[in-house]
Short mmCIF file of C-alpha atoms and ligand atoms in Angstrom, two decimals:
data_model
loop_
_atom_site.label_atom_id
_atom_site.label_comp_id
_atom_site.label_asym_id
_atom_site.label_seq_id
_atom_site.Cartn_x
_atom_site.Cartn_y
_atom_site.Cartn_z
CA UNK P 1 50.54 -89.17 34.20
CA UNK P 2 53.94 -87.93 33.15
CA UNK P 3 54.70 -90.47 30.41
CA UNK P 4 51.33 -89.91 28.76
CA UNK P 5 51.69 -86.12 28.91
CA UNK P 6 55.01 -86.43 27.17
CA UNK P 7 53.53 -88.73 24.56
CA UNK P 8 50.69 -86.25 23.94
CA UNK P 9 53.13 -83.35 23.54
CA UNK P 10 55.30 -85.33 21.15
CA UNK P 11 52.29 -86.44 19.12
CA UNK P 12 50.92 -82.88 18.87
CA UNK P 13 54.30 -81.63 17.70
CA UNK P 14 54.50 -84.43 15.15
CA UNK P 15 51.02 -83.58 13.81
CA UNK P 16 52.01 -79.91 13.45
CA UNK P 17 55.16 -80.87 11.55
CA UNK P 18 53.25 -83.20 9.24
CA UNK P 19 50.34 -80.86 8.51
CA UNK P 20 52.40 -77.68 8.24
CA UNK P 21 51.37 -74.13 9.15
CA UNK P 22 48.38 -73.86 6.77
CA UNK P 23 47.41 -77.47 6.05
CA UNK P 24 43.97 -78.81 6.93
CA UNK P 25 42.69 -82.18 8.06
CA UNK P 26 39.31 -83.90 7.92
CA UNK P 27 38.12 -86.92 9.84
CA UNK P 28 34.99 -88.80 10.77
CA UNK P 29 33.96 -89.00 14.40
CA UNK P 30 31.46 -91.41 15.92
CA UNK P 31 31.29 -90.42 19.57
CA UNK P 32 33.38 -93.42 20.51
CA UNK P 33 36.53 -93.04 22.56
CA UNK P 34 39.03 -93.66 19.74
CA UNK P 35 37.74 -91.13 17.23
CA UNK P 36 37.13 -88.57 19.98
CA UNK P 37 40.64 -88.85 21.43
CA UNK P 38 42.13 -88.62 17.94
CA UNK P 39 39.94 -85.57 17.20
CA UNK P 40 40.86 -83.84 20.45
CA UNK P 41 44.55 -84.39 19.77
CA UNK P 42 44.09 -82.89 16.32
CA UNK P 43 42.15 -79.93 17.70
CA UNK P 44 44.92 -79.25 20.19
CA UNK P 45 47.49 -79.40 17.42
CA UNK P 46 45.83 -77.34 14.69
CA UNK P 47 42.55 -75.95 16.10
CA UNK P 48 39.86 -75.26 13.51
CA UNK P 49 42.05 -76.40 10.66
CA UNK P 50 40.76 -79.81 11.68
CA UNK P 51 37.25 -80.51 10.35
CA UNK P 52 35.40 -83.29 12.15
CA UNK P 53 32.38 -84.87 10.50
CA UNK P 54 29.67 -86.84 12.26
CA UNK P 55 27.36 -88.73 9.93
CA UNK P 56 23.91 -89.39 11.34
CA UNK P 57 23.10 -92.72 9.71
CA UNK P 58 19.69 -92.99 11.35
CA UNK P 59 20.71 -96.10 13.31
CA UNK P 60 22.52 -94.51 16.22
CA UNK P 61 21.14 -94.84 19.73
CA UNK P 62 18.52 -92.66 21.42
CA UNK P 63 19.66 -88.98 21.48
CA UNK P 64 23.17 -90.13 20.58
CA UNK P 65 23.78 -87.68 17.76
CA UNK P 66 22.73 -84.68 19.85
CA UNK P 67 24.81 -85.80 22.84
CA UNK P 68 27.93 -86.38 20.77
CA UNK P 69 27.45 -83.05 19.01
CA UNK P 70 27.17 -81.21 22.30
CA UNK P 71 30.18 -82.87 23.92
CA UNK P 72 32.47 -82.43 20.95
CA UNK P 73 31.61 -78.81 20.23
CA UNK P 74 30.74 -77.25 23.58
CA UNK P 75 32.97 -79.30 25.81
CA UNK P 76 35.92 -80.15 23.59
CA UNK P 77 35.90 -77.18 21.19
CA UNK P 78 36.13 -79.36 18.10
CA UNK P 79 35.16 -77.88 14.73
CA UNK P 80 32.37 -80.33 13.93
CA UNK P 81 29.78 -80.68 11.20
CA UNK P 82 26.86 -83.05 11.71
CA UNK P 83 25.43 -84.44 8.50
CA UNK P 84 21.93 -85.80 8.82
CA UNK P 85 21.85 -88.57 6.23
CA UNK P 86 19.35 -90.69 8.13
CA UNK P 87 16.65 -90.52 5.45
CA UNK P 88 19.10 -91.74 2.81
CA UNK P 89 20.29 -94.61 4.98
CA UNK P 90 16.76 -95.73 5.82
CA UNK P 91 15.72 -95.56 2.18
CA UNK P 92 18.56 -97.88 1.18
CA UNK P 93 17.87 -100.25 4.05
CA UNK P 94 14.25 -100.64 3.06
CA UNK P 95 13.31 -104.27 2.57
CA UNK P 96 16.80 -105.52 3.52
CA UNK P 97 16.94 -108.33 6.07
CA UNK P 98 20.29 -110.01 5.52
CA UNK P 99 22.92 -108.86 8.08
CA UNK P 100 25.94 -108.67 5.76
CA UNK P 101 23.80 -106.79 3.25
CA UNK P 102 22.92 -104.25 5.95
CA UNK P 103 26.62 -103.84 6.76
CA UNK P 104 27.55 -103.31 3.12
CA UNK P 105 24.79 -100.78 2.50
CA UNK P 106 25.63 -98.77 5.61
CA UNK P 107 29.40 -98.97 5.05
CA UNK P 108 29.18 -97.91 1.40
CA UNK P 109 26.74 -95.10 2.00
CA UNK P 110 28.85 -93.87 4.90
CA UNK P 111 31.80 -93.56 2.53
CA UNK P 112 29.65 -91.74 -0.06
CA UNK P 113 28.34 -89.24 2.46
CA UNK P 114 31.75 -88.70 3.98
CA UNK P 115 33.26 -88.16 0.54
CA UNK P 116 30.57 -85.61 -0.25
CA UNK P 117 31.34 -83.70 2.93
CA UNK P 118 35.06 -83.95 2.31
CA UNK P 119 34.53 -82.41 -1.14
CA UNK P 120 32.60 -79.56 0.42
CA UNK P 121 35.32 -78.91 3.02
CA UNK P 122 37.97 -79.09 0.27
CA UNK P 123 36.17 -76.45 -1.81
CA UNK P 124 35.70 -74.19 1.17
CA UNK P 125 39.34 -74.55 2.20
CA UNK P 126 40.60 -73.59 -1.24
CA UNK P 127 42.29 -76.94 -1.79
CA UNK P 128 44.18 -76.97 1.47
CA UNK P 129 42.94 -80.31 2.81
CA UNK P 130 45.54 -83.01 2.32
CA UNK P 131 45.07 -85.21 5.35
CA UNK P 132 42.56 -87.66 6.73
CA UNK P 133 42.50 -88.44 10.43
CA UNK P 134 41.79 -92.01 11.53
CA UNK P 135 41.48 -93.27 15.10
CA UNK P 136 43.13 -96.59 14.31
CA UNK P 137 44.55 -98.42 17.35
CA UNK P 138 47.33 -100.96 17.46
CA UNK P 139 44.94 -103.96 17.65
CA UNK P 140 43.09 -102.61 14.55
CA UNK P 141 46.38 -102.51 12.68
CA UNK P 142 47.09 -106.12 13.60
CA UNK P 143 43.56 -107.23 12.78
CA UNK P 144 43.55 -105.64 9.35
CA UNK P 145 46.87 -107.34 8.58
CA UNK P 146 45.54 -110.76 9.47
CA UNK P 147 42.16 -110.36 7.71
CA UNK P 148 43.40 -110.95 4.19
CA UNK P 149 40.71 -112.88 2.38
CA UNK P 150 36.93 -113.13 2.51
CA UNK P 151 37.23 -116.49 4.24
CA UNK P 152 39.11 -114.89 7.12
CA UNK P 153 36.47 -112.22 7.57
CA UNK P 154 33.56 -113.48 9.57
CA UNK P 155 31.85 -110.12 9.55
CA UNK P 156 32.96 -107.16 7.49
CA UNK P 157 34.12 -104.45 9.85
CA UNK P 158 33.79 -101.31 7.83
CA UNK P 159 35.54 -99.06 10.30
CA UNK P 160 38.86 -100.79 9.77
CA UNK P 161 40.65 -99.55 6.70
CA UNK P 162 37.28 -98.53 5.28
CA UNK P 163 38.84 -95.72 3.30
CA UNK P 164 37.58 -94.64 -0.08
CA UNK P 165 40.41 -95.78 -2.34
CA UNK P 166 39.99 -92.82 -4.69
CA UNK P 167 40.39 -90.28 -1.93
CA UNK P 168 43.73 -88.63 -2.47
CA UNK P 169 44.36 -87.88 1.16
CA UNK P 170 47.29 -88.83 3.32
CA UNK P 171 46.25 -90.72 6.41
CA UNK P 172 47.25 -89.58 9.89
CA UNK P 173 46.82 -92.18 12.62
CA UNK P 174 48.09 -90.73 15.91
CA UNK P 175 46.82 -93.68 17.99
CA UNK P 176 48.21 -96.50 15.89
CA UNK P 177 50.76 -97.54 18.50
CA UNK P 178 48.32 -97.56 21.39
CA UNK P 179 46.08 -100.09 23.10
CA UNK P 180 42.59 -99.19 24.29
CA UNK P 181 43.56 -98.72 27.94
CA UNK P 182 46.27 -96.28 26.88
CA UNK P 183 43.79 -94.36 24.72
CA UNK P 184 41.51 -94.08 27.75
CA UNK P 185 44.33 -92.67 29.89
CA UNK P 186 45.16 -90.24 27.11
CA UNK P 187 41.49 -89.25 26.80
CA UNK P 188 41.25 -88.55 30.52
CA UNK P 189 44.42 -86.44 30.37
CA UNK P 190 42.97 -84.49 27.45
CA UNK P 191 39.89 -83.59 29.49
CA UNK P 192 37.45 -85.86 27.68
CA UNK P 193 34.42 -86.57 29.92
CA UNK P 194 34.46 -89.85 31.88
CA UNK P 195 31.24 -91.18 30.28
CA UNK P 196 32.83 -90.89 26.88
CA UNK P 197 36.20 -92.29 27.88
CA UNK P 198 34.56 -95.42 29.30
CA UNK P 199 31.89 -95.84 26.65
CA UNK P 200 31.25 -99.38 25.44
CA UNK P 201 32.18 -99.96 21.80
CA UNK P 202 29.35 -99.46 19.32
CA UNK P 203 29.41 -100.98 15.84
CA UNK P 204 29.47 -98.78 12.73
CA UNK P 205 26.24 -100.34 11.39
CA UNK P 206 24.64 -99.37 14.69
CA UNK P 207 21.33 -100.79 15.78
CA UNK P 208 20.64 -101.98 12.23
CA UNK P 209 22.51 -105.17 13.18
CA UNK P 210 20.59 -105.34 16.47
CA UNK P 211 17.22 -105.34 14.75
CA UNK P 212 16.62 -108.77 13.32
CA UNK P 213 14.76 -108.47 10.01
CA UNK P 214 13.86 -105.24 8.25
CA UNK P 215 15.01 -101.91 9.70
CA UNK P 216 11.98 -99.61 9.69
CA UNK P 217 11.39 -96.35 11.60
CA UNK P 218 9.10 -98.12 14.04
CA UNK P 219 11.55 -100.99 14.64
CA UNK P 220 14.26 -98.38 15.25
CA UNK P 221 12.04 -96.64 17.78
CA UNK P 222 11.43 -99.88 19.68
CA UNK P 223 15.08 -100.96 19.67
CA UNK P 224 16.21 -97.50 20.78
CA UNK P 225 13.77 -97.18 23.65
CA UNK P 226 14.47 -100.66 24.98
CA UNK P 227 18.23 -100.17 24.69
CA UNK P 228 18.01 -96.84 26.46
CA UNK P 229 16.14 -98.35 29.41
CA UNK P 230 18.60 -101.24 29.69
CA UNK P 231 21.71 -99.03 29.56
CA UNK P 232 20.23 -96.42 31.94
CA UNK P 233 19.48 -99.14 34.48
CA UNK P 234 22.97 -100.60 34.10
CA UNK P 235 24.41 -97.17 34.82
CA UNK P 236 22.07 -96.53 37.74
CA UNK P 237 23.09 -99.87 39.25
CA UNK P 238 26.77 -98.91 38.92
CA UNK P 239 27.47 -101.88 36.64
CA UNK P 240 28.49 -100.11 33.44
CA UNK P 241 32.24 -100.44 33.87
CA UNK P 242 32.04 -104.09 34.88
CA UNK P 243 30.39 -104.87 31.55
CA UNK P 244 32.31 -104.67 28.27
CA UNK P 245 29.33 -104.25 25.99
CA UNK P 246 25.56 -104.28 26.46
CA UNK P 247 22.55 -103.61 24.27
CA UNK P 248 18.97 -104.58 23.55
CA UNK P 249 18.20 -106.47 20.33
CA UNK P 250 14.79 -106.52 18.73
CA UNK P 251 13.48 -109.89 17.60
CA UNK P 252 10.58 -109.70 15.17
CA UNK P 253 9.05 -112.79 16.76
CA UNK P 254 5.60 -112.34 18.17
CA UNK P 255 4.56 -113.61 21.54
CA UNK P 256 1.23 -113.48 23.28
CA UNK P 257 0.80 -111.45 26.43
CA UNK P 258 -1.82 -109.81 28.57
CA UNK P 259 -1.63 -106.10 29.22
CA UNK P 260 -4.31 -104.80 31.55
CA UNK P 261 -7.26 -106.92 30.50
CA UNK P 262 -6.31 -107.03 26.82
CA UNK P 263 -4.60 -109.80 24.93
CA UNK P 264 -1.59 -108.53 22.99
CA UNK P 265 0.54 -110.18 20.34
CA UNK P 266 3.81 -108.25 20.19
CA UNK P 267 7.54 -108.57 19.58
CA UNK P 268 10.42 -109.70 21.81
CA UNK P 269 13.46 -107.87 23.12
CA UNK P 270 16.64 -109.80 23.82
CA UNK P 271 19.07 -108.23 26.28
CA UNK P 272 22.76 -108.92 25.77
CA UNK P 273 25.56 -107.97 28.14
CA UNK P 274 29.04 -109.45 27.95
CA UNK P 275 32.41 -109.24 29.59
CA UNK P 276 35.55 -109.66 27.54
CA UNK P 277 39.05 -108.28 27.23
CA UNK P 278 39.76 -108.94 23.56
CA UNK P 279 36.25 -109.17 22.02
CA UNK P 280 37.30 -112.47 20.42
CA UNK P 281 35.87 -114.49 23.27
CA UNK P 282 33.23 -113.25 25.68
CA UNK P 283 31.05 -114.42 28.52
CA UNK P 284 27.57 -113.24 29.41
CA UNK P 285 27.27 -111.00 32.43
CA UNK P 286 25.72 -112.54 35.51
CA UNK P 287 23.07 -109.98 36.56
CA UNK P 288 21.04 -110.71 39.63
CA UNK P 289 17.38 -111.55 39.15
CA UNK P 290 16.17 -108.37 40.77
CA UNK P 291 17.97 -106.25 38.23
CA UNK P 292 16.64 -108.22 35.25
CA UNK P 293 13.13 -108.12 36.68
CA UNK P 294 13.24 -104.35 36.94
CA UNK P 295 14.53 -103.92 33.38
CA UNK P 296 12.01 -106.32 31.89
CA UNK P 297 9.10 -104.68 33.72
CA UNK P 298 10.14 -101.26 32.52
CA UNK P 299 10.62 -102.35 28.90
CA UNK P 300 7.29 -104.14 28.66
CA UNK P 301 5.45 -101.26 30.35
CA UNK P 302 7.18 -98.37 28.62
CA UNK P 303 7.95 -99.57 25.11
CA UNK P 304 4.97 -99.84 22.85
CA UNK P 305 5.14 -102.98 20.71
CA UNK P 306 7.07 -105.23 23.10
CA UNK P 307 5.48 -107.88 25.29
CA UNK P 308 8.42 -110.09 26.20
CA UNK P 309 12.01 -109.69 27.36
CA UNK P 310 14.65 -112.42 27.10
CA UNK P 311 18.22 -112.56 28.39
CA UNK P 312 20.90 -113.93 26.07
CA UNK P 313 23.06 -116.52 27.88
CA UNK P 314 25.27 -117.51 24.94
CA UNK P 315 29.03 -117.36 25.21
CA UNK P 316 31.33 -116.27 22.40
CA UNK P 317 32.22 -118.58 20.78
CA UNK P 318 29.94 -119.94 19.50
CA UNK P 319 27.71 -116.86 19.70
CA UNK P 320 29.02 -113.51 18.52
CA UNK P 321 28.63 -110.38 20.62
CA UNK P 322 26.28 -108.73 18.15
CA UNK P 323 23.06 -110.46 17.19
CA UNK P 324 23.79 -110.22 13.47
P1 LIG X 1 31.06 -109.82 17.21
O1 LIG X 1 29.58 -109.63 17.01
O2 LIG X 1 31.77 -110.15 15.93
O3 LIG X 1 31.61 -108.42 17.68
O4 LIG X 1 31.37 -110.79 18.31
C1 LIG X 1 32.92 -108.17 18.16
C2 LIG X 1 33.07 -106.67 18.33
O5 LIG X 1 33.02 -106.04 17.05
C3 LIG X 1 31.93 -105.13 16.97
N1 LIG X 1 31.34 -105.25 15.63
C4 LIG X 1 31.43 -104.31 14.68
N2 LIG X 1 32.01 -103.09 14.68
N3 LIG X 1 31.30 -102.76 12.45
C5 LIG X 1 31.92 -102.31 13.57
O6 LIG X 1 32.38 -101.18 13.55
C6 LIG X 1 30.71 -103.98 12.36
O7 LIG X 1 30.15 -104.35 11.34
C7 LIG X 1 30.78 -104.79 13.55
N4 LIG X 1 30.30 -106.03 13.84
C8 LIG X 1 30.67 -106.28 15.12
C9 LIG X 1 30.98 -105.55 18.07
O8 LIG X 1 30.15 -104.46 18.47
C10 LIG X 1 31.93 -106.05 19.12
O9 LIG X 1 32.46 -104.98 19.89
#
């Protein structure tokens, strides 16, 4: 793709000009396509003078942190530090059930942890870090302009403009003129693995907003295992790219079941899979019965603590894509 190659070259040159010959940059990565493409661009421009930070908030998906770590370091050569802050996140989420409260706690602690890491990198660099990388896309720019007051914000999206105000860093946003499909083309051109380029979006607050009620280690285990089965089956059936976003939510509602010859009284998993282009409206994905039967059998048999599986057939609006 000639046009994209040219754009990449121009952008790399622009980054080099902005950062200068000795300047350094930090930035958070999540394993999503936007932050990874931005990070790869930065790595190509200034190598190890870019410091990527991945915060393990304890509510990422099964094996996600390890997978992202491996891809970014081994495959993409990015100078990455993983900060395991999961214990801190879980401690602050203890006893919290209200969705917006979960978002605030996770968003604020993310900023604290990131700031801490940034301070460490600053010290080690001898005061040479002046820039913060953000994977902001054009639609994010538009959205943050239109979300002016609390009444306009239905859910607080902490990954948009969620910058610590007291951080004296200049922001670099190399993707701010691009749409998602263009970022994917760029990612492919930059050698980013297909699975990552086509990854469904994943919210900053992670599975905390997919676990209704309190987020405990055992609830996280259940939600993770069920989600992993659902997504693996979607991939195995070749449906991943037809779906815009899919996940398993954990409902702390108990239902009666029979397992073997024992009566059980366990929780419910709700599967959600939607198609959408703009994420403002969405329709549920029309799986065939055979597929759903297979997934539900596997979840009930393999995930301890679940005895029922439901499929969410709510459109957006009125339903949102996430459960909380
Ligand atoms: P909803 O649930 O509002 O989701 O229909 C629309 C899109 O936004 C994502 N989402 C979030 N992303 N922090 C994020 O980074 C959040 O708090 C958040 N809430 C929703 C959701 O995954 C979907 O892609």
